[in-house]
Tab-separated table of C-alpha atoms in Angstrom:
chain	number	residue	atom	x	y	z
A	4	UNK	CA	107.553	92.457	37.511
A	5	UNK	CA	109.053	91.206	40.770
A	6	UNK	CA	111.927	88.773	40.569
A	7	UNK	CA	111.755	85.217	41.862
A	8	UNK	CA	113.918	86.168	44.828
A	9	UNK	CA	111.549	88.991	45.774
A	10	UNK	CA	108.556	86.661	45.535
A	11	UNK	CA	110.290	84.035	47.684
A	12	UNK	CA	111.074	86.691	50.281
A	13	UNK	CA	107.461	87.850	50.289
A	14	UNK	CA	106.149	84.320	50.753
A	15	UNK	CA	108.603	83.654	53.577
A	16	UNK	CA	107.668	86.933	55.258
A	17	UNK	CA	103.938	86.186	55.112
A	18	UNK	CA	104.518	82.654	56.433
A	19	UNK	CA	106.454	84.078	59.392
A	20	UNK	CA	103.626	86.531	60.084
A	21	UNK	CA	101.090	83.717	59.840
A	22	UNK	CA	102.961	81.750	62.513
A	23	UNK	CA	102.845	84.781	64.824
A	24	UNK	CA	99.127	85.410	64.323
A	25	UNK	CA	98.359	81.716	64.827
A	26	UNK	CA	100.340	81.694	68.080
A	27	UNK	CA	98.578	84.853	69.285
A	28	UNK	CA	95.212	83.277	68.481
A	29	UNK	CA	96.049	80.217	70.592
A	30	UNK	CA	97.303	82.355	73.487
A	31	UNK	CA	94.143	84.497	73.358
A	32	UNK	CA	91.982	81.348	73.366
A	33	UNK	CA	93.754	80.092	76.492
A	34	UNK	CA	93.414	83.449	78.268
A	35	UNK	CA	89.804	83.803	77.187
A	36	UNK	CA	88.672	80.804	79.230
A	37	UNK	CA	89.971	82.299	82.480
A	38	UNK	CA	88.805	85.829	81.670
A	39	UNK	CA	85.323	84.661	80.668
A	40	UNK	CA	84.949	82.625	83.864
A	41	UNK	CA	85.986	85.621	85.979
A	42	UNK	CA	83.588	87.976	84.174
A	43	UNK	CA	80.648	85.580	84.449
A	44	UNK	CA	81.373	84.990	88.143
A	45	UNK	CA	81.355	88.752	88.853
A	46	UNK	CA	78.040	89.472	87.132
A	47	UNK	CA	75.633	88.009	89.739
A	48	UNK	CA	77.387	89.805	92.614
A	49	UNK	CA	77.413	93.178	90.821
A	50	UNK	CA	73.791	92.828	89.723
A	51	UNK	CA	72.662	91.762	93.198
A	52	UNK	CA	74.573	94.659	94.763
A	53	UNK	CA	72.809	97.119	92.466
A	54	UNK	CA	69.437	95.506	93.217
A	55	UNK	CA	69.926	95.759	96.987
A	56	UNK	CA	71.036	99.374	96.783
A	57	UNK	CA	68.131	100.204	94.490
A	58	UNK	CA	65.721	98.664	96.992
A	59	UNK	CA	67.197	100.659	99.879
A	60	UNK	CA	67.387	103.881	97.867
A	61	UNK	CA	63.724	103.594	96.861
A	62	UNK	CA	62.671	103.474	100.519
A	63	UNK	CA	64.163	106.857	101.451
A	64	UNK	CA	63.363	110.418	100.490
A	65	UNK	CA	66.346	112.345	99.110
A	66	UNK	CA	67.448	115.077	101.506
A	67	UNK	CA	70.557	117.172	102.242
A	68	UNK	CA	71.640	114.418	104.649
A	69	UNK	CA	71.525	111.724	101.950
A	70	UNK	CA	74.902	110.414	100.705
A	71	UNK	CA	76.242	112.477	97.823
A	72	UNK	CA	77.201	109.327	95.924
A	73	UNK	CA	73.480	108.523	95.788
A	74	UNK	CA	71.848	111.881	95.047
A	75	UNK	CA	74.778	113.564	93.300
A	76	UNK	CA	75.895	117.134	93.705
A	77	UNK	CA	72.533	118.570	92.711
A	78	UNK	CA	73.931	119.891	89.442
A	79	UNK	CA	74.457	118.529	85.952
A	80	UNK	CA	77.175	120.830	84.624
A	81	UNK	CA	80.401	118.802	84.609
A	82	UNK	CA	80.501	115.193	83.400
A	83	UNK	CA	83.366	112.764	83.960
A	84	UNK	CA	83.703	109.991	81.379
A	85	UNK	CA	85.483	106.924	82.769
A	86	UNK	CA	86.771	105.209	79.602
A	87	UNK	CA	88.063	101.659	80.182
A	88	UNK	CA	90.095	100.136	77.345
A	89	UNK	CA	92.986	97.691	76.977
A	90	UNK	CA	96.708	98.234	77.294
A	91	UNK	CA	97.593	96.390	74.082
A	92	UNK	CA	96.363	96.381	70.517
A	93	UNK	CA	95.885	93.695	67.849
A	94	UNK	CA	92.343	93.054	69.068
A	95	UNK	CA	90.257	94.299	66.162
A	96	UNK	CA	87.744	97.070	66.823
A	97	UNK	CA	87.571	96.400	70.576
A	98	UNK	CA	89.198	99.657	71.708
A	99	UNK	CA	87.904	101.862	68.912
A	100	UNK	CA	84.272	100.856	69.562
A	101	UNK	CA	84.522	101.901	73.231
A	102	UNK	CA	86.278	105.150	72.329
A	103	UNK	CA	83.689	105.860	69.624
A	104	UNK	CA	80.853	105.527	72.145
A	105	UNK	CA	82.657	107.805	74.621
A	106	UNK	CA	83.431	110.347	71.885
A	107	UNK	CA	79.784	110.447	70.821
A	108	UNK	CA	78.717	111.067	74.428
A	109	UNK	CA	81.346	113.792	74.845
A	110	UNK	CA	80.257	115.551	71.658
A	111	UNK	CA	76.605	115.367	72.709
A	112	UNK	CA	77.341	116.828	76.147
A	113	UNK	CA	79.468	119.610	74.724
A	114	UNK	CA	76.737	120.466	72.244
A	115	UNK	CA	74.398	120.859	75.228
A	116	UNK	CA	76.810	123.293	76.877
A	117	UNK	CA	78.153	120.820	79.453
A	118	UNK	CA	81.773	120.535	80.518
A	119	UNK	CA	83.450	117.190	79.889
A	120	UNK	CA	86.317	115.588	81.797
A	121	UNK	CA	87.855	112.234	80.838
A	122	UNK	CA	89.444	109.603	83.084
A	123	UNK	CA	91.253	106.947	81.032
A	124	UNK	CA	91.882	103.397	82.241
A	125	UNK	CA	94.117	101.758	79.645
A	126	UNK	CA	96.761	103.120	77.308
A	127	UNK	CA	94.896	102.504	74.040
A	128	UNK	CA	91.946	104.653	75.005
A	129	UNK	CA	94.247	107.467	76.056
A	130	UNK	CA	96.198	107.262	72.785
A	131	UNK	CA	93.014	107.691	70.757
A	132	UNK	CA	91.315	110.329	72.899
A	133	UNK	CA	94.322	112.586	73.426
A	134	UNK	CA	94.254	113.610	69.757
A	135	UNK	CA	90.943	115.410	70.231
A	136	UNK	CA	90.436	115.731	74.002
A	137	UNK	CA	93.942	116.115	75.402
A	138	UNK	CA	92.940	119.113	77.558
A	139	UNK	CA	89.882	117.293	78.943
A	140	UNK	CA	91.846	114.230	80.155
A	141	UNK	CA	92.348	114.630	83.909
A	142	UNK	CA	94.056	111.313	84.714
A	143	UNK	CA	95.235	108.055	83.181
A	144	UNK	CA	95.643	104.685	84.900
A	145	UNK	CA	98.175	102.296	83.380
A	146	UNK	CA	97.570	98.594	84.114
A	147	UNK	CA	100.322	97.132	81.922
A	148	UNK	CA	102.235	95.862	84.938
A	149	UNK	CA	99.165	94.005	86.279
A	150	UNK	CA	99.123	90.404	85.107
A	151	UNK	CA	95.908	89.387	86.900
A	152	UNK	CA	93.267	92.010	87.638
A	153	UNK	CA	92.188	92.124	91.253
A	154	UNK	CA	89.607	93.907	93.358
A	155	UNK	CA	92.353	96.145	94.715
A	156	UNK	CA	93.003	97.598	91.254
A	157	UNK	CA	89.355	98.627	90.945
A	158	UNK	CA	89.404	99.966	94.515
A	159	UNK	CA	92.306	102.304	93.721
A	160	UNK	CA	90.468	103.684	90.681
A	161	UNK	CA	87.257	104.130	92.715
A	162	UNK	CA	89.121	105.977	95.478
A	163	UNK	CA	90.567	108.436	92.968
A	164	UNK	CA	87.131	109.079	91.470
A	165	UNK	CA	85.483	109.546	94.887
A	166	UNK	CA	88.232	111.950	95.963
A	167	UNK	CA	87.714	114.078	92.858
A	168	UNK	CA	83.937	113.945	93.296
A	169	UNK	CA	84.134	115.073	96.905
A	170	UNK	CA	86.437	117.885	95.798
A	171	UNK	CA	83.655	119.104	93.503
A	172	UNK	CA	85.500	118.537	90.220
A	173	UNK	CA	82.458	116.999	88.474
A	174	UNK	CA	78.775	116.203	88.979
A	175	UNK	CA	78.086	113.018	86.982
A	176	UNK	CA	80.259	109.983	86.191
A	177	UNK	CA	79.562	107.651	83.279
A	178	UNK	CA	81.658	104.532	82.730
A	179	UNK	CA	82.376	103.092	79.280
A	180	UNK	CA	83.447	99.496	78.736
A	181	UNK	CA	82.736	96.496	76.539
A	182	UNK	CA	80.368	93.828	77.869
A	183	UNK	CA	81.383	90.312	76.855
A	184	UNK	CA	78.668	88.436	75.004
A	185	UNK	CA	80.547	85.873	72.936
A	186	UNK	CA	83.839	85.409	71.126
A	187	UNK	CA	82.511	87.267	68.104
A	188	UNK	CA	80.285	89.752	69.936
A	189	UNK	CA	81.313	92.402	72.469
A	190	UNK	CA	78.824	95.155	73.297
A	191	UNK	CA	80.150	98.694	74.035
A	192	UNK	CA	78.283	99.827	77.141
A	193	UNK	CA	77.762	103.158	78.927
A	194	UNK	CA	76.791	102.975	82.618
A	195	UNK	CA	76.185	105.937	84.918
A	196	UNK	CA	77.767	105.212	88.286
A	197	UNK	CA	77.568	108.619	90.055
A	198	UNK	CA	74.777	109.171	90.887
A	199	UNK	CA	73.973	105.507	90.224
A	200	UNK	CA	71.062	104.548	88.014
A	201	UNK	CA	69.414	101.388	89.307
A	202	UNK	CA	67.327	99.090	87.146
A	203	UNK	CA	63.672	99.016	88.127
A	204	UNK	CA	62.379	95.493	88.651
A	205	UNK	CA	58.684	94.745	88.459
A	206	UNK	CA	57.399	92.208	90.948
A	207	UNK	CA	54.026	90.510	90.887
A	208	UNK	CA	52.074	90.277	94.109
A	209	UNK	CA	52.660	92.039	97.388
A	210	UNK	CA	56.184	93.312	97.894
A	211	UNK	CA	58.096	92.570	101.082
A	212	UNK	CA	58.586	95.392	103.584
A	213	UNK	CA	62.022	95.598	105.198
A	214	UNK	CA	63.159	97.390	108.314
A	215	UNK	CA	66.818	98.383	108.288
A	216	UNK	CA	69.168	98.679	111.214
A	217	UNK	CA	71.045	101.013	111.241
A	218	UNK	CA	69.197	103.635	109.198
A	219	UNK	CA	69.109	103.484	105.405
A	220	UNK	CA	71.397	106.522	105.031
A	221	UNK	CA	74.097	104.867	107.130
A	222	UNK	CA	73.863	101.636	105.142
A	223	UNK	CA	74.071	103.533	101.860
A	224	UNK	CA	77.034	105.591	103.058
A	225	UNK	CA	78.930	102.330	103.575
A	226	UNK	CA	77.662	100.366	100.564
A	227	UNK	CA	77.780	103.051	97.862
A	228	UNK	CA	81.621	103.301	97.717
A	229	UNK	CA	81.750	99.508	97.736
A	230	UNK	CA	79.221	99.353	94.917
A	231	UNK	CA	81.288	101.851	92.907
A	232	UNK	CA	84.342	99.625	93.276
A	233	UNK	CA	82.300	96.526	92.416
A	234	UNK	CA	80.911	98.056	89.223
A	235	UNK	CA	84.376	99.198	88.114
A	236	UNK	CA	85.818	95.755	88.895
A	237	UNK	CA	83.061	94.120	86.874
A	238	UNK	CA	83.772	96.473	83.953
A	239	UNK	CA	87.483	95.612	84.065
A	240	UNK	CA	86.707	91.884	84.036
A	241	UNK	CA	84.203	92.281	81.198
A	242	UNK	CA	86.832	94.246	79.277
A	243	UNK	CA	89.456	91.569	79.864
A	244	UNK	CA	87.173	88.857	78.469
A	245	UNK	CA	86.057	91.048	75.561
A	246	UNK	CA	89.652	91.919	74.707
A	247	UNK	CA	90.723	88.276	74.481
A	248	UNK	CA	87.631	87.353	72.477
A	249	UNK	CA	88.223	90.230	70.053
A	250	UNK	CA	91.925	89.370	69.759
A	251	UNK	CA	91.115	85.710	69.116
A	252	UNK	CA	88.720	86.660	66.292
A	253	UNK	CA	91.120	89.239	64.846
A	254	UNK	CA	94.080	86.841	64.843
A	255	UNK	CA	91.950	84.092	63.297
A	256	UNK	CA	91.013	86.460	60.461
A	257	UNK	CA	94.634	87.547	60.085
A	258	UNK	CA	95.778	83.919	59.888
A	259	UNK	CA	93.196	83.149	57.198
A	260	UNK	CA	94.135	86.263	55.230
A	261	UNK	CA	97.804	85.312	55.444
A	262	UNK	CA	96.956	81.868	54.067
A	263	UNK	CA	95.092	83.418	51.142
A	264	UNK	CA	97.992	85.775	50.468
A	265	UNK	CA	100.472	82.878	50.515
A	266	UNK	CA	98.361	81.022	47.938
A	267	UNK	CA	98.200	84.067	45.653
A	268	UNK	CA	101.912	84.773	45.985
A	269	UNK	CA	102.724	81.105	45.332
A	270	UNK	CA	100.623	81.121	42.146
A	271	UNK	CA	102.364	84.317	41.028
A	272	UNK	CA	105.747	82.784	41.825
A	273	UNK	CA	104.981	79.619	39.837
A	274	UNK	CA	103.710	81.597	36.845
A	275	UNK	CA	106.732	83.895	36.885
A	276	UNK	CA	109.080	80.927	37.148
A	277	UNK	CA	107.304	79.134	34.302
A	278	UNK	CA	107.466	82.281	32.165
A	279	UNK	CA	111.194	82.591	32.777
A	280	UNK	CA	111.777	78.935	31.916
A	281	UNK	CA	109.712	79.303	28.743
A	282	UNK	CA	111.661	82.417	27.787
A	283	UNK	CA	114.992	80.630	28.285
A	284	UNK	CA	113.801	77.674	26.207
A	285	UNK	CA	112.744	80.020	23.391
A	286	UNK	CA	116.148	81.711	23.481
A	287	UNK	CA	117.948	78.339	23.373
A	288	UNK	CA	115.788	77.083	20.477
A	289	UNK	CA	116.177	80.360	18.588
A	290	UNK	CA	119.956	80.228	19.022
A	291	UNK	CA	120.099	76.636	17.857
A	292	UNK	CA	118.056	77.457	14.735
A	293	UNK	CA	120.332	80.418	13.968
A	294	UNK	CA	123.317	78.089	13.834
């Protein structure tokens, strides 16, 4: 049985941990408001960009002159998985859920005889994937020094991906991130960005006919790299909001668990103390009767 000193040390240690988890919960709640606003503000622009590009792409016939970012390389042999995770932990299953989705896709592709390459954005995803796919990881982007994510950060990632694509290192790019839904719900998402897959919208009535100047291929050649950057930037913002929401929930659970543990340890401490007092009283009474 633990001594009273050991029990007091345990209670003090859990109380100190509870203060830390409570502080982290409050910090995550403050950061969540800004991150959620940024993610929600980026959604309409990214969705509208994809809708415009889908409309233009549907009006042309794929040909050798079409932009490669639109039609792809013509093959489906090498897949690049762009896995976006956080730089820090203590956020529940946020990182592991994204990595799990990417791992399932990698295993499926390898079972089909495809080659897999992995591009990691975030240290936590790299730490988990390197155990099994260290040879497949081609590059890692570390964003720990970035306090506020900007469009430039996404642009640098997009430029690296486009350079590798133009060099013929892969044929298809799929991005993995967590879409923010609520504080207690973040949805791991896989989105193919090269060649892009546009959502088909059904419209009632006669559709409008547009004439483009310059030609559609020229417009796409300019907009497709910008769309790639926009989709990556949106994914980073969604991840930032999801990370803070997951951390807020995880720290709230940790704080509650610490409170329960303190109660149990306090009860054990009181019972042990009472048992020791009772034992001392019995010894005193027994000694007095012996005299």
